Amino acid sequence: MAAETSMPCLELRRIGIGFHGKPLLEEISFTVSEQEIVSFIGPNGVGKTTLFNIICGRSNPTSGAVIYRGMDITGWSPHRICHLGIARTFQISRPFPRMTVLENVLMGIWFGKEEQVGSQAGRDEALDLLNLVGLRHKAGQEGRDLTVSELRRLELARALATRPKLLLLDEIAAGLSPQAIREAVVLINALREQGLTLLIIDHFLNLTCQVSDRLIALCDGRLTASGRPADVLNSPEVIRAYFGRSQN
Amino acid sequence: MILLIVWPWLVEQEGIHCRVIGMAFFYGCLALAWNLFSLSGAISLGHAAFFGLGAYGSALFCHYASLSPYLTILLGGLLGALYGILWHVTFRKLRGAPFALATLASVEIPKVVIDNWEGFTFGSLGVVGIPELPSLSLGSVLLNFGKDPAALYYLLLMVLLFMTLVHRYAMTSRWGWAIRAVREDEIAAAALGINVNKTRFQVLCSSAFFTGICGGLYGHLIGLIEPGLVFSLHISAVPLVLSMFGGRLQWYGPILGAFTLYPVDQLLFRSLLPVGHSALYGLIVILTLIFFPQGMGAWLQKHLCPASN
């Protein structure tokens, strides 16, 4: 499904990071092609979100490099990385609580790219995005008044408002109903059709297996398996990490 | 607004009512300058540093270089902004209570230096005989700020209007939206492309500059300054109190605080309780924080114009 291009969209080279002297991630290397959907799986606390933080510039790795479309962006500040076309959602939603839903999305439209967007054009674009995620009827409500499911959708609309080329979705299905998860699958596939490359962290294997071209499994701070979803889920390392024993 | 314009003609121009409202304009400016920085979510307890540096900068430039007070007041503002840059570099990683405490402590550095550099700053004796603001002529009208209280009143009103425009710009422009996003969640703001560091820097330096301007103006209004006066905790606390009372998140909040609290304190509390009027002032602040945590402006807006919420 992934488009064939010579240069990968994203490449992580031997990324390592630790906290308080304890390594969290070691020697993480992988590449992601344009329009590919790659999901990360692994037990809680293994460093999946930290990996997203490193890609988006919120955390600096202690070793290794992050290469985006051939450009070394290691240690860049988050706003510069956003301007390059990398956007993310957060594991725990971070709306601007006292701004309306529409204003939350406008922030992404106005500041996500360096070029200026007019006020009316920005509003129209924000309303279209709210329509896409099913939140148009909540446009005038404040961020702090939304439900968990609505916050997830707001996060997605806000990230899309920055017009990204690479989108990182952290626990996008958490707190969603089965129907909402089915809608999320449709939406993710539609985003890929529009040319986006997606990285996903989610514990709903049902969702990740349906939408992903590739799974990457992390365990004990290392990349333990990478490949087609069925292959990764059946690999002995992943079974051991999840169930504490090998398949046999 | 009309009432403010005609006020000097309604009351005795030499009298206390004209002077008190004129000084309420001044404290309104100071509160607006303080609140500029507070819009980014940071609470400063050390704006007296900018105020004092502005006051001393302007007074000493006047004394040693014999420059026009209008120019030295601007130089005082720049001195405040320079100290703001130092704050930004030093306190960049601090947030919340540690930041507030660091700002409080930072006032001591310029204060101690000025207090002890007697050969240059006249030390704890202060600077006396600071020249009044020179007269300006607008066509056939001569504005003598030193002798004419009404002229000074209108000058302070003009400065307040300018500061209000700056403050309003910092709330409603696209820059204002960036400031607001930084205040609400700086991690999310950065992820959406807002340069958090630059925004905080701009807002701090603007706030420090205008507070320095207020300090410079103060010296020329009062005629004397000393370290214990212009670097006092009172100077840091007053704009905070006025802004908190009026409403930090309304463009008119700090002005509302200055127009309410300062005249009430000077005209009512001071005559009722000449010694303990500050205690009443303190009590009002505590009651405001308990019952109107968003300030009177937010409360009035909610009850008088519910549609705008």
mmCIF file of N, CA, C and O in Angstrom, chain A residues 58 78-79 82-83 90 94 96-99 103-104 107-108 110-112 116-119 158 162, chain B residues 174-175 177-178 180-196 249 294 309:
data_model
loop_
_atom_site.group_PDB
_atom_site.id
_atom_site.type_symbol
_atom_site.label_atom_id
_atom_site.label_comp_id
_atom_site.label_asym_id
_atom_site.label_seq_id
_atom_site.Cartn_x
_atom_site.Cartn_y
_atom_site.Cartn_z
ATOM 1 N N ARG A 58 9.668 17.216 21.581
ATOM 2 C CA ARG A 58 9.376 17.527 22.987
ATOM 3 C C ARG A 58 10.447 16.955 23.895
ATOM 4 O O ARG A 58 10.715 17.491 24.957
ATOM 5 N N PRO A 78 9.669 21.943 19.074
ATOM 6 C CA PRO A 78 8.394 21.407 18.570
ATOM 7 C C PRO A 78 7.731 22.288 17.506
ATOM 8 O O PRO A 78 7.177 21.770 16.534
ATOM 9 N N HIS A 79 7.802 23.636 17.664
ATOM 10 C CA HIS A 79 7.086 24.470 16.695
ATOM 11 C C HIS A 79 7.739 24.412 15.316
ATOM 12 O O HIS A 79 7.055 24.451 14.292
ATOM 13 N N CYS A 82 6.647 21.199 13.778
ATOM 14 C CA CYS A 82 5.268 21.344 13.304
ATOM 15 C C CYS A 82 5.249 22.065 11.954
ATOM 16 O O CYS A 82 4.543 21.650 11.035
ATOM 17 N N HIS A 83 6.053 23.128 11.837
ATOM 18 C CA HIS A 83 6.078 23.881 10.572
ATOM 19 C C HIS A 83 6.598 23.028 9.410
ATOM 20 O O HIS A 83 6.285 23.291 8.258
ATOM 21 N N PHE A 90 -2.176 13.912 21.498
ATOM 22 C CA PHE A 90 -1.582 13.533 22.782
ATOM 23 C C PHE A 90 -2.346 12.364 23.415
ATOM 24 O O PHE A 90 -3.560 12.239 23.240
ATOM 25 N N ARG A 94 -4.989 17.408 25.352
ATOM 26 C CA ARG A 94 -4.553 18.710 25.856
ATOM 27 C C ARG A 94 -5.278 19.818 25.104
ATOM 28 O O ARG A 94 -4.667 20.537 24.307
ATOM 29 N N PHE A 96 -7.098 23.512 24.644
ATOM 30 C CA PHE A 96 -7.020 24.803 25.322
ATOM 31 C C PHE A 96 -8.368 24.954 26.018
ATOM 32 O O PHE A 96 -9.391 25.188 25.355
ATOM 33 N N PRO A 97 -8.394 24.788 27.333
ATOM 34 C CA PRO A 97 -9.689 24.591 28.001
ATOM 35 C C PRO A 97 -10.652 25.762 27.910
ATOM 36 O O PRO A 97 -11.858 25.558 27.863
ATOM 37 N N ARG A 98 -10.116 26.998 27.876
ATOM 38 C CA ARG A 98 -11.011 28.161 27.868
ATOM 39 C C ARG A 98 -11.254 28.703 26.467
ATOM 40 O O ARG A 98 -11.852 29.753 26.308
ATOM 41 N N MET A 99 -10.746 28.013 25.470
ATOM 42 C CA MET A 99 -11.063 28.412 24.094
ATOM 43 C C MET A 99 -12.188 27.511 23.595
ATOM 44 O O MET A 99 -12.323 26.377 24.036
ATOM 45 N N GLU A 103 -12.037 27.770 18.132
ATOM 46 C CA GLU A 103 -10.783 28.505 18.377
ATOM 47 C C GLU A 103 -9.613 27.540 18.551
ATOM 48 O O GLU A 103 -8.501 27.820 18.092
ATOM 49 N N ASN A 104 -9.867 26.394 19.197
ATOM 50 C CA ASN A 104 -8.819 25.384 19.341
ATOM 51 C C ASN A 104 -8.276 24.984 17.974
ATOM 52 O O ASN A 104 -7.066 24.900 17.778
ATOM 53 N N MET A 107 -6.219 27.666 16.117
ATOM 54 C CA MET A 107 -4.818 27.795 16.550
ATOM 55 C C MET A 107 -3.906 26.999 15.615
ATOM 56 O O MET A 107 -2.835 27.458 15.227
ATOM 57 N N GLY A 108 -4.348 25.786 15.275
ATOM 58 C CA GLY A 108 -3.554 24.955 14.356
ATOM 59 C C GLY A 108 -3.467 25.563 12.976
ATOM 60 O O GLY A 108 -2.424 25.544 12.327
ATOM 61 N N TRP A 110 -3.821 28.812 12.124
ATOM 62 C CA TRP A 110 -3.081 30.078 12.108
ATOM 63 C C TRP A 110 -1.581 29.903 12.336
ATOM 64 O O TRP A 110 -0.777 30.622 11.767
ATOM 65 N N PHE A 111 -1.232 28.961 13.215
ATOM 66 C CA PHE A 111 0.184 28.876 13.606
ATOM 67 C C PHE A 111 0.898 27.629 13.085
ATOM 68 O O PHE A 111 2.112 27.532 13.205
ATOM 69 N N GLY A 112 0.134 26.678 12.525
ATOM 70 C CA GLY A 112 0.745 25.416 12.090
ATOM 71 C C GLY A 112 1.679 25.564 10.912
ATOM 72 O O GLY A 112 2.545 24.730 10.693
ATOM 73 N N GLN A 116 0.657 33.051 6.347
ATOM 74 C CA GLN A 116 -0.531 33.588 7.016
ATOM 75 C C GLN A 116 -1.814 33.049 6.362
ATOM 76 O O GLN A 116 -1.886 32.898 5.154
ATOM 77 N N VAL A 117 -2.792 32.768 7.192
ATOM 78 C CA VAL A 117 -4.117 32.379 6.705
ATOM 79 C C VAL A 117 -5.084 33.456 7.182
ATOM 80 O O VAL A 117 -5.065 33.833 8.350
ATOM 81 N N GLY A 118 -5.924 33.947 6.282
ATOM 82 C CA GLY A 118 -6.886 34.994 6.640
ATOM 83 C C GLY A 118 -7.893 34.506 7.665
ATOM 84 O O GLY A 118 -8.122 33.284 7.779
ATOM 85 N N SER A 119 -8.508 35.446 8.381
ATOM 86 C CA SER A 119 -9.418 35.068 9.457
ATOM 87 C C SER A 119 -10.615 34.276 8.944
ATOM 88 O O SER A 119 -10.953 33.219 9.483
ATOM 89 N N ARG A 158 -7.452 19.357 15.432
ATOM 90 C CA ARG A 158 -6.430 20.381 15.682
ATOM 91 C C ARG A 158 -5.103 20.003 15.025
ATOM 92 O O ARG A 158 -4.412 20.853 14.447
ATOM 93 N N THR A 162 -2.984 21.800 11.182
ATOM 94 C CA THR A 162 -1.627 22.280 10.881
ATOM 95 C C THR A 162 -1.176 21.827 9.487
ATOM 96 O O THR A 162 -0.046 22.069 9.104
ATOM 97 N N ARG B 174 -3.500 38.344 16.493
ATOM 98 C CA ARG B 174 -3.040 36.964 16.342
ATOM 99 C C ARG B 174 -1.901 36.681 17.326
ATOM 100 O O ARG B 174 -1.775 35.578 17.836
ATOM 101 N N TRP B 175 -1.093 37.699 17.572
ATOM 102 C CA TRP B 175 -0.051 37.566 18.613
ATOM 103 C C TRP B 175 -0.735 37.280 19.958
ATOM 104 O O TRP B 175 -0.273 36.446 20.740
ATOM 105 N N TRP B 177 -3.533 35.752 20.417
ATOM 106 C CA TRP B 177 -3.998 34.362 20.449
ATOM 107 C C TRP B 177 -2.848 33.423 20.796
ATOM 108 O O TRP B 177 -3.041 32.427 21.502
ATOM 109 N N ALA B 178 -1.653 33.751 20.279
ATOM 110 C CA ALA B 178 -0.487 32.917 20.619
ATOM 111 C C ALA B 178 -0.204 33.007 22.119
ATOM 112 O O ALA B 178 0.063 32.000 22.770
ATOM 113 N N ARG B 180 -2.332 33.672 24.420
ATOM 114 C CA ARG B 180 -3.403 32.955 25.119
ATOM 115 C C ARG B 180 -3.187 31.435 25.083
ATOM 116 O O ARG B 180 -3.380 30.747 26.082
ATOM 117 N N ALA B 181 -2.757 30.951 23.918
ATOM 118 C CA ALA B 181 -2.494 29.508 23.793
ATOM 119 C C ALA B 181 -1.359 29.097 24.725
ATOM 120 O O ALA B 181 -1.427 28.049 25.382
ATOM 121 N N VAL B 182 -0.323 29.929 24.807
ATOM 122 C CA VAL B 182 0.802 29.631 25.708
ATOM 123 C C VAL B 182 0.300 29.596 27.152
ATOM 124 O O VAL B 182 0.699 28.734 27.941
ATOM 125 N N ARG B 183 -0.589 30.525 27.489
ATOM 126 C CA ARG B 183 -1.121 30.552 28.850
ATOM 127 C C ARG B 183 -1.933 29.287 29.150
ATOM 128 O O ARG B 183 -1.813 28.698 30.213
ATOM 129 N N GLU B 184 -2.723 28.853 28.188
ATOM 130 C CA GLU B 184 -3.625 27.731 28.461
ATOM 131 C C GLU B 184 -2.896 26.393 28.475
ATOM 132 O O GLU B 184 -3.211 25.529 29.285
ATOM 133 N N ASP B 185 -1.955 26.187 27.574
ATOM 134 C CA ASP B 185 -1.200 24.916 27.560
ATOM 135 C C ASP B 185 -0.014 25.081 26.622
ATOM 136 O O ASP B 185 -0.162 24.989 25.403
ATOM 137 N N GLU B 186 1.167 25.309 27.202
ATOM 138 C CA GLU B 186 2.289 25.628 26.320
ATOM 139 C C GLU B 186 2.808 24.421 25.546
ATOM 140 O O GLU B 186 3.378 24.582 24.471
ATOM 141 N N ILE B 187 2.568 23.212 26.071
ATOM 142 C CA ILE B 187 3.007 22.024 25.323
ATOM 143 C C ILE B 187 2.143 21.860 24.065
ATOM 144 O O ILE B 187 2.657 21.631 22.964
ATOM 145 N N ALA B 188 0.834 22.010 24.247
ATOM 146 C CA ALA B 188 -0.061 21.921 23.084
ATOM 147 C C ALA B 188 0.209 23.072 22.123
ATOM 148 O O ALA B 188 0.186 22.885 20.898
ATOM 149 N N ALA B 189 0.482 24.257 22.670
ATOM 150 C CA ALA B 189 0.755 25.416 21.815
ATOM 151 C C ALA B 189 1.970 25.158 20.932
ATOM 152 O O ALA B 189 1.951 25.430 19.722
ATOM 153 N N ALA B 190 3.027 24.619 21.527
ATOM 154 C CA ALA B 190 4.247 24.342 20.756
ATOM 155 C C ALA B 190 3.974 23.299 19.684
ATOM 156 O O ALA B 190 4.460 23.416 18.552
ATOM 157 N N ALA B 191 3.164 22.283 20.030
ATOM 158 C CA ALA B 191 2.862 21.224 19.056
ATOM 159 C C ALA B 191 2.041 21.765 17.890
ATOM 160 O O ALA B 191 2.014 21.154 16.824
ATOM 161 N N LEU B 192 1.378 22.896 18.080
ATOM 162 C CA LEU B 192 0.578 23.483 16.994
ATOM 163 C C LEU B 192 1.344 24.576 16.250
ATOM 164 O O LEU B 192 0.770 25.325 15.474
ATOM 165 N N GLY B 193 2.639 24.693 16.521
ATOM 166 C CA GLY B 193 3.473 25.600 15.733
ATOM 167 C C GLY B 193 3.739 26.946 16.373
ATOM 168 O O GLY B 193 4.297 27.832 15.728
ATOM 169 N N ILE B 194 3.327 27.121 17.631
ATOM 170 C CA ILE B 194 3.574 28.409 18.284
ATOM 171 C C ILE B 194 4.947 28.385 18.944
ATOM 172 O O ILE B 194 5.264 27.444 19.690
ATOM 173 N N ASN B 195 5.736 29.404 18.660
ATOM 174 C CA ASN B 195 7.063 29.500 19.260
ATOM 175 C C ASN B 195 6.901 30.033 20.693
ATOM 176 O O ASN B 195 6.820 31.248 20.912
ATOM 177 N N VAL B 196 6.821 29.108 21.632
ATOM 178 C CA VAL B 196 6.501 29.463 23.021
ATOM 179 C C VAL B 196 7.582 30.371 23.608
ATOM 180 O O VAL B 196 7.286 31.387 24.253
ATOM 181 N N LEU B 249 -8.093 38.708 32.743
ATOM 182 C CA LEU B 249 -8.342 38.232 31.388
ATOM 183 C C LEU B 249 -9.316 39.112 30.613
ATOM 184 O O LEU B 249 -9.807 38.723 29.563
ATOM 185 N N GLN B 294 -11.950 35.256 39.340
ATOM 186 C CA GLN B 294 -11.602 35.742 37.994
ATOM 187 C C GLN B 294 -11.608 37.273 37.928
ATOM 188 O O GLN B 294 -11.380 37.840 36.854
ATOM 189 N N ASN B 309 -20.015 35.777 26.934
ATOM 190 C CA ASN B 309 -19.201 34.713 27.541
ATOM 191 C C ASN B 309 -19.142 33.477 26.655
ATOM 192 O O ASN B 309 -20.028 33.157 25.960
#
